[in-house]
XYZ file of C-alpha atoms in Angstrom:
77
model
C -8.776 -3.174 4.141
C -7.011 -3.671 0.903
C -8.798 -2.883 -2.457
C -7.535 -5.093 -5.157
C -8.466 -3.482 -8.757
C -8.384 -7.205 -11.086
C -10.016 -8.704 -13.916
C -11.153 -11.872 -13.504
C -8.900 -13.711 -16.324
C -6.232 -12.046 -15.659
C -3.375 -14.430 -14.137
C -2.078 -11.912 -12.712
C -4.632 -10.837 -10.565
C -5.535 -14.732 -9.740
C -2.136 -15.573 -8.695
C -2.815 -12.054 -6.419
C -5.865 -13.300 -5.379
C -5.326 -16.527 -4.650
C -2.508 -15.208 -2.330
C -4.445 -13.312 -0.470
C -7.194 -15.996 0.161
C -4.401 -18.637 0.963
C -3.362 -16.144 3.532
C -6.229 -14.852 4.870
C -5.486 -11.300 3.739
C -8.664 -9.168 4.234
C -9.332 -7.450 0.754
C -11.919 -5.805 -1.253
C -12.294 -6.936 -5.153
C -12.856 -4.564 -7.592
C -13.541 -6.262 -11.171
C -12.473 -3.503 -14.113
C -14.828 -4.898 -16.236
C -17.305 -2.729 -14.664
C -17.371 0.588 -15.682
C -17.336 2.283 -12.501
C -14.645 -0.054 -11.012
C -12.387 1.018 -14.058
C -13.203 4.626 -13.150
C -11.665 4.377 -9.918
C -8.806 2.451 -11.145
C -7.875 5.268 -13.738
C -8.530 7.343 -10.849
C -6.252 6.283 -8.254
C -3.571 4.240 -10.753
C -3.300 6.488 -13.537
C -3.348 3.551 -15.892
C -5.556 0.715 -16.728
C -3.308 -2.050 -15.893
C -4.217 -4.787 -13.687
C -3.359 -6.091 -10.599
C -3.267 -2.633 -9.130
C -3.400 -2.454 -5.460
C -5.096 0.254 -3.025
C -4.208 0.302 0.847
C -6.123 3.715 1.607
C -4.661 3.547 5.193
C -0.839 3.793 4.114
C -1.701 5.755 0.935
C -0.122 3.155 -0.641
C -0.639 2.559 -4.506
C 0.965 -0.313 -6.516
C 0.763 -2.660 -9.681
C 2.920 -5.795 -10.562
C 1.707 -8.844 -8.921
C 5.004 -9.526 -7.392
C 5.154 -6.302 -5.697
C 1.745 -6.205 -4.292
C 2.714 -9.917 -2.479
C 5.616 -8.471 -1.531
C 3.899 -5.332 0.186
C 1.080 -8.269 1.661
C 4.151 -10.201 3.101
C 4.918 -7.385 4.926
C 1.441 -5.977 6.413
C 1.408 -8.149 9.773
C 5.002 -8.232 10.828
């Protein structure tokens, strides 16, 4: 499963999110505005910048809305 670091009114992370719902990508939320969520975020990202995007199976680590899409696109083909 994905793990999607966002903040809620963060366009960004909507136009991410709403993506991912649209498509019926399976994905954990993880709302920085929580102090632990932020933790992990700094953690794995290295900067508190949001959309960042976790895939803990490909040890893959990314921000930038587009990208993250991109990367999604990609997952089932």
């Amino acid at each position: 499963m994905l793990d999607l670091f966002v903040s809620k009114t963060c366009p960004y992370c909507i136009k991410v999110m709403n993506f991912f719902n649209d498509n019926k990508i399976d994905y954990a939320a993880f709302d920085i505005n929580y102090e632990q969520n932020l933790k992990k975020l700094m953690t794995l990202g290295g900067l508190e910048q949001v959309p960042f995007l976790f895939d803990e199976a490909n040890n893959i680590r990314m921000y930038e809305s587009d990208r993250i899409i991109d990367y999604a696109k990609n997952l089932n083909k």
